[in-house]
Coordinates of C-alpha atoms in Angstrom, one line a residue:
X1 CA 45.4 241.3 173.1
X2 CA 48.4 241.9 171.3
X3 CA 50.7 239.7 174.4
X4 CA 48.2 237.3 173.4
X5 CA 48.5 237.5 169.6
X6 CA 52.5 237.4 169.9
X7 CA 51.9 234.1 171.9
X8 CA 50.1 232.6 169.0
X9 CA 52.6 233.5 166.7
X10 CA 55.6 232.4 168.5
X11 CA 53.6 229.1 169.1
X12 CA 53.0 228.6 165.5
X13 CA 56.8 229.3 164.5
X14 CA 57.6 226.9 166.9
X15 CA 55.8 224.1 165.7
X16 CA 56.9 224.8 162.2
X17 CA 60.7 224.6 163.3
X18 CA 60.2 221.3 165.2
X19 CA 58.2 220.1 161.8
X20 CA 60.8 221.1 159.8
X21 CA 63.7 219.4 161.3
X22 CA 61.6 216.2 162.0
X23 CA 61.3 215.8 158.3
X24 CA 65.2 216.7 157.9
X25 CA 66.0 214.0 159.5
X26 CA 63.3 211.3 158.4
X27 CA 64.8 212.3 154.8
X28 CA 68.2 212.2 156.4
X29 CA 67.3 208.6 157.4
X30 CA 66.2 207.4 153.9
X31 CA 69.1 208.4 152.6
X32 CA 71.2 207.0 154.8
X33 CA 69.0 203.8 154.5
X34 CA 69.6 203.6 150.6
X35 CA 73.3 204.4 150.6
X36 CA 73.6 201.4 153.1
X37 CA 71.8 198.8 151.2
X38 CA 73.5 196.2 149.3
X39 CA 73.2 195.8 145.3
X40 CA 73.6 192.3 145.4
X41 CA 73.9 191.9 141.3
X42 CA 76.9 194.3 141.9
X43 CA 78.3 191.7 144.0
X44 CA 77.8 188.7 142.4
X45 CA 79.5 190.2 139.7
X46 CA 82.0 191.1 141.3
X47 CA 82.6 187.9 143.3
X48 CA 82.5 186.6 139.3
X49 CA 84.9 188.8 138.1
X50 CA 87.6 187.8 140.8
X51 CA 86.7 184.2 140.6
X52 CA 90.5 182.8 139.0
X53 CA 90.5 182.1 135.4
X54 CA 91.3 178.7 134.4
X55 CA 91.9 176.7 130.9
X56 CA 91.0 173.4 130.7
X57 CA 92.4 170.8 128.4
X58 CA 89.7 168.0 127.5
X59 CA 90.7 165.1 125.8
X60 CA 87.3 163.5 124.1
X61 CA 86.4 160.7 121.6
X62 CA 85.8 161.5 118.0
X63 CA 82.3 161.4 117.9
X64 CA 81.8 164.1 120.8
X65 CA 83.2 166.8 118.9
X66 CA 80.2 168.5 117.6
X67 CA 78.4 168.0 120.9
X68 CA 81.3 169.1 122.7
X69 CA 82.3 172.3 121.4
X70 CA 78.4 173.7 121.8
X71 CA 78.4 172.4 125.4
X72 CA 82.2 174.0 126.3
X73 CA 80.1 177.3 124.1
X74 CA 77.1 176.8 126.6
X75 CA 79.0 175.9 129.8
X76 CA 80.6 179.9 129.5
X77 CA 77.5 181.6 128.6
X78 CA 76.2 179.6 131.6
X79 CA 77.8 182.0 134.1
X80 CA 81.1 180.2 134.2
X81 CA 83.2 183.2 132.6
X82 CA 86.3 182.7 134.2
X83 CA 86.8 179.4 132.3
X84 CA 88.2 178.5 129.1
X85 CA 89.0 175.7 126.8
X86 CA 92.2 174.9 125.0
X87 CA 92.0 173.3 122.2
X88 CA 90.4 170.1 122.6
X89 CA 92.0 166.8 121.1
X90 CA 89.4 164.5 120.1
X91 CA 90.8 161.5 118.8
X92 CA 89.9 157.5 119.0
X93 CA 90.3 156.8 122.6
X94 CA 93.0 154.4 122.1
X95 CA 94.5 157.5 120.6
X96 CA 93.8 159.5 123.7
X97 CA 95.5 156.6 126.0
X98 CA 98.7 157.0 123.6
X99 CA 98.8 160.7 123.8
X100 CA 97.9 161.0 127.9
X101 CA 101.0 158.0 128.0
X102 CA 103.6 159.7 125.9
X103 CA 103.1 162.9 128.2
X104 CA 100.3 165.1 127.0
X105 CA 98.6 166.8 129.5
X106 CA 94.4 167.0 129.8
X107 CA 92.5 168.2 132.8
X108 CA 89.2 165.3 131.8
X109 CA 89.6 162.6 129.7
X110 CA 86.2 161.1 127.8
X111 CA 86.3 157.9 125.9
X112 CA 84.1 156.2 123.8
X113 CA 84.3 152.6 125.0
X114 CA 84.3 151.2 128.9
X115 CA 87.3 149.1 128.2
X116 CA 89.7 152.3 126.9
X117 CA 88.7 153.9 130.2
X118 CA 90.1 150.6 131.9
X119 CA 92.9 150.8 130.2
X120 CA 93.5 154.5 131.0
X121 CA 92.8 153.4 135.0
X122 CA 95.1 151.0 134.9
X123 CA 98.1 152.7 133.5
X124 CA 97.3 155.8 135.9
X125 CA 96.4 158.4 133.9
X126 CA 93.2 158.8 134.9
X127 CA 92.0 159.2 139.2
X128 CA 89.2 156.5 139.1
X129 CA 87.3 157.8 141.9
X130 CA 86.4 160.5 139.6
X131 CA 85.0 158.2 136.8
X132 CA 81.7 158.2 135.5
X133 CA 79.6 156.5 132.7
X134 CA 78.2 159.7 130.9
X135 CA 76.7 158.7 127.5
X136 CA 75.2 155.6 125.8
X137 CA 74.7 155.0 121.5
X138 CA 73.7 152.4 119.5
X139 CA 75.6 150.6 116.7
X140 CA 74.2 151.3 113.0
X141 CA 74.9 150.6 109.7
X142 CA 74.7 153.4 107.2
X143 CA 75.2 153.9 103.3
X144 CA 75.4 157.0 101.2
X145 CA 72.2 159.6 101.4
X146 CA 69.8 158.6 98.8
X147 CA 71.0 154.9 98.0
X148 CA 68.2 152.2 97.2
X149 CA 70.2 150.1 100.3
X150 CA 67.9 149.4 103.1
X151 CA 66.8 147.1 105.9
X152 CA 70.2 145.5 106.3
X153 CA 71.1 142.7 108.8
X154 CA 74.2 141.1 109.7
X155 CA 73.2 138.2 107.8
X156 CA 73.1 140.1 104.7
X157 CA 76.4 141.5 105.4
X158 CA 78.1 137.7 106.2
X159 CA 76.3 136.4 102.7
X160 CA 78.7 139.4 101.0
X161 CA 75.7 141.3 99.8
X162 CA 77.9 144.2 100.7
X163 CA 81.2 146.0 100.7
X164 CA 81.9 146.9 104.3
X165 CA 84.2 149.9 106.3
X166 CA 84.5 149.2 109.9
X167 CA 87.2 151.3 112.4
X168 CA 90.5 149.7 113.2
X169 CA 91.7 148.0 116.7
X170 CA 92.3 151.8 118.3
X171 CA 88.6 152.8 117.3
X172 CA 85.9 151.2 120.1
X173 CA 82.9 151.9 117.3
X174 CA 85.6 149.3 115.3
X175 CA 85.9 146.7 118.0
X176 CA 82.1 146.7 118.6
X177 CA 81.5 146.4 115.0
X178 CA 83.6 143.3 115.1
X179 CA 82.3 141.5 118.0
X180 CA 78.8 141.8 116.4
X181 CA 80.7 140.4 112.8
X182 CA 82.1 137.4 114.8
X183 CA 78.6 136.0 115.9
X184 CA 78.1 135.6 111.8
X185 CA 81.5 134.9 110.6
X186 CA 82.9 137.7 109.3
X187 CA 85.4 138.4 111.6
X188 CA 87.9 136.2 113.4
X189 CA 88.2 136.3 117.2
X190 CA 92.1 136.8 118.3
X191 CA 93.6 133.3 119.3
X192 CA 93.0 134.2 123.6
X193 CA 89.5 135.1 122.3
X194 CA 89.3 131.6 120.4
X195 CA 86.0 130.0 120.7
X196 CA 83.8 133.2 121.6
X197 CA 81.8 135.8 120.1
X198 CA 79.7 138.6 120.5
X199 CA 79.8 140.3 123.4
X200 CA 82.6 137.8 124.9
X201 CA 85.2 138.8 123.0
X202 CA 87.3 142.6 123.0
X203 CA 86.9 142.8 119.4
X204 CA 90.9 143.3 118.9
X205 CA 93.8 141.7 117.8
X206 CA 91.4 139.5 115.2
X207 CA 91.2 139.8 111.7
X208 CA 88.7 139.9 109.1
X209 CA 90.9 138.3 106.7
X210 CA 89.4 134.8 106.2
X211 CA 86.0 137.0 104.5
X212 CA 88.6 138.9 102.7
X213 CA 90.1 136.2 101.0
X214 CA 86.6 134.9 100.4
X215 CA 86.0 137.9 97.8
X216 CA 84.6 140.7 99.9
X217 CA 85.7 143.6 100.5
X218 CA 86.0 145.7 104.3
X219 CA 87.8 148.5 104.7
X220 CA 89.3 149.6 108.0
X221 CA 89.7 152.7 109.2
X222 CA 91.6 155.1 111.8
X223 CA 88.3 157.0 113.0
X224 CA 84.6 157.1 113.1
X225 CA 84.8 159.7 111.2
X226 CA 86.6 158.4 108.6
X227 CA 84.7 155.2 108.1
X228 CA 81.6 157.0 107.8
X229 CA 83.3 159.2 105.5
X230 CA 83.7 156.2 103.2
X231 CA 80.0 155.4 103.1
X232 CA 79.6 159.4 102.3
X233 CA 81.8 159.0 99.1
X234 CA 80.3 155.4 98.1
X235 CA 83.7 153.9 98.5
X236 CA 81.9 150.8 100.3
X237 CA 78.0 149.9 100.4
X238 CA 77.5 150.2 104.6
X239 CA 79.5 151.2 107.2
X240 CA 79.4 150.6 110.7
X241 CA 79.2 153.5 112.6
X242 CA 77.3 155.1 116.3
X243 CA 74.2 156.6 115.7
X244 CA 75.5 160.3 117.0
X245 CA 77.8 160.0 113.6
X246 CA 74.5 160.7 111.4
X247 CA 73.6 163.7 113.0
X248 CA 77.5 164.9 113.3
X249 CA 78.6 164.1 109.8
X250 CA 75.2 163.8 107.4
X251 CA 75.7 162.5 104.1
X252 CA 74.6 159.3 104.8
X253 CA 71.4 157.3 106.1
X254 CA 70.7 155.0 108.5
X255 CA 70.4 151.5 106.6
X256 CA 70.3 148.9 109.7
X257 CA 70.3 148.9 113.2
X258 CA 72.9 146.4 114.8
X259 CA 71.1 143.9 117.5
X260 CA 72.7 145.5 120.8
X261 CA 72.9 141.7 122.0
X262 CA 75.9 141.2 119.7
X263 CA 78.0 143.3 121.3
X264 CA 79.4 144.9 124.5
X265 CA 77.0 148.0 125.9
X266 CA 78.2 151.3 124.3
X267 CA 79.3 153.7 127.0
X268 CA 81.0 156.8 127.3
X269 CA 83.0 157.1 130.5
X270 CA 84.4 160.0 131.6
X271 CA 87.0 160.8 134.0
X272 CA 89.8 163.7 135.5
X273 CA 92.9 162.8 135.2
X274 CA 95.8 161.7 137.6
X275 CA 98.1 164.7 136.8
X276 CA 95.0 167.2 136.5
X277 CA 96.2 170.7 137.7
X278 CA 92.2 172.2 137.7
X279 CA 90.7 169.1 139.6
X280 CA 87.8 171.6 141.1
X281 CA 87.1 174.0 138.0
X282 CA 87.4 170.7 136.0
X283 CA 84.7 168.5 138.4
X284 CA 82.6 171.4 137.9
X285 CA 82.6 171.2 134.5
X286 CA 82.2 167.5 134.6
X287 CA 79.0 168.0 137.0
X288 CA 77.3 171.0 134.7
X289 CA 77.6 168.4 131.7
X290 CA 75.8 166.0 133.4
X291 CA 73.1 167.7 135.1
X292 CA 72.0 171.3 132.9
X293 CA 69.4 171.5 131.1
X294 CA 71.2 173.1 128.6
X295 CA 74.2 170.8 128.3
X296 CA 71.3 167.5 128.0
X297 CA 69.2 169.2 125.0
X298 CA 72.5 169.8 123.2
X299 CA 73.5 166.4 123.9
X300 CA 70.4 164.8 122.3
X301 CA 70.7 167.4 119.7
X302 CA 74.0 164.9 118.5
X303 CA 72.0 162.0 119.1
X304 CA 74.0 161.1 122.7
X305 CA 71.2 160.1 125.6
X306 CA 72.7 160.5 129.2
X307 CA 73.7 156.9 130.5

């Protein structure tokens, strides 16, 4: 009885040590298991983290600058941490053309008219395979906020009803302004553009001095911005400016609507440029503006619809 009782025990002591190290190493296991698996967040933040930081330089039209420094803003918070922005020139795109020509370096060039962007192609500072149209706006006419001035029409403006401030030869928002003045008169083609109007014609190198000298008054201007600012301070009646301008500047209101037939379409080209030293980071960039969600409701937000 007791041989028997001591073969119990035994048995039962046995079982318990082969019970005990089966669960050693099943916890053994799922330790291992967990030490071996992967934290991917740890590694795409890593991968971040080592990405190479770059700066790009963008070189933009006037009237993108509000728009512009929310998307650059945007375009970091996106993900894109390793990239930075230097600060951004925005001028009038003939303006751009000079600096990009006297030696300035940009990474992406945006100007507000398709024939600047010709004109950058065709001197070489931009790689045209890498341009695209990114943004359309419309021509209007606006007058200080709160003025009785409404409902105006080209017409109005050719009768003299109103002082005028349109931009100057290096400002495209200028040359459309004067291709849609030719078709009533108040602007003179150039002599090559002799006998056209409207949306024939380059709107430069004419002159708006045959209306001058007829009693009115026009005002030219270096910038959007500025000729808007002279509607802002009541220095002229209307002045001829893209609707984006509205929402950038404020301080004035929309008084007219110029007939889009009257002039050349209103697109923004962008491009990278020949000499660009980020040509990948910079595409990137180029690609995320045209295609987030984010960078399109800040774009609207300034009144700029995606062409």
């Amino acid at each position: 009885m007791k041989k028997q009782l001591r073969v119990v025990i035994a048995s039962v002591c046995a079982f318990a040590m082969v019970g005990a190290f089966a669960l050693t190493g099943c916890s053994s296991n799922n330790s291992s298991s967990t030490e071996q698996k992967p934290d991917t967040t740890q590694t795409e933040q890593a991968a971040d983290n080592n990405k190479e930081q770059v700066e790009l330089q963008v070189f933009a039209a006037n009237s993108l600058s509000k728009a512009m420094e929310e998307v650059q803003a945007a375009y970091i918070a996106d993900g894109h941490t390793n990239v930075s922005f230097a600060d951004t020139q925005y001028k009038a795109s003939g303006e751009l053309n000079e600096m990009l020509g006297a030696g300035s370096y940009a990474d992406l060039l945006i100007s507000a008219s398709k024939g600047s962007m010709d004109t950058a192609a065709e001197k070489g500072y931009v790689d045209s395979s890498t341009r695209v149209d990114m943004f359309k706006n419309d021509l209007v006419m606006v007058s200080k906020e709160g003025t009785d001035i409404k409902d105006v029409t080209l017409d109005d403006i050719a009768a003299g009803k109103y002082s005028i401030c349109v931009g100057d030869d290096s400002v495209p928002a200028g040359n459309y302004a004067a291709q849609s003045l030719s078709t009533v008169g108040v602007y003179t083609p150039a002599a090559s553009d002799e006998g056209k109007t409207g949306k024939d014609i380059s709107g430069k190198g004419g002159s708006y001095q045959a209306f001058v000298d007829a009693g009115h008054k026009v005002v030219t201007d270096t910038s959007v911005g500025n000729v808007c600012k002279h509607a802002q301070s009541g220095d002229v009646d209307v002045a001829f400016v893209y609707t984006s301008d509205v929402y950038r500047f404020g301080g004035v209101q929309i008084v007219g609507t110029v007939p889009a037939d009257t002039h050349k379409n209103i697109v923004y080209p962008g491009a990278i440029t020949s000499n660009c030293k980020n040509t990948e980071a910079t595409q990137e960039f180029l690609d995320w503006c045209l295609s987030s969600d984010k960078a399109q409701e800040i774009w609207q937000k300034w009144g700029f619809e995606l062409a």
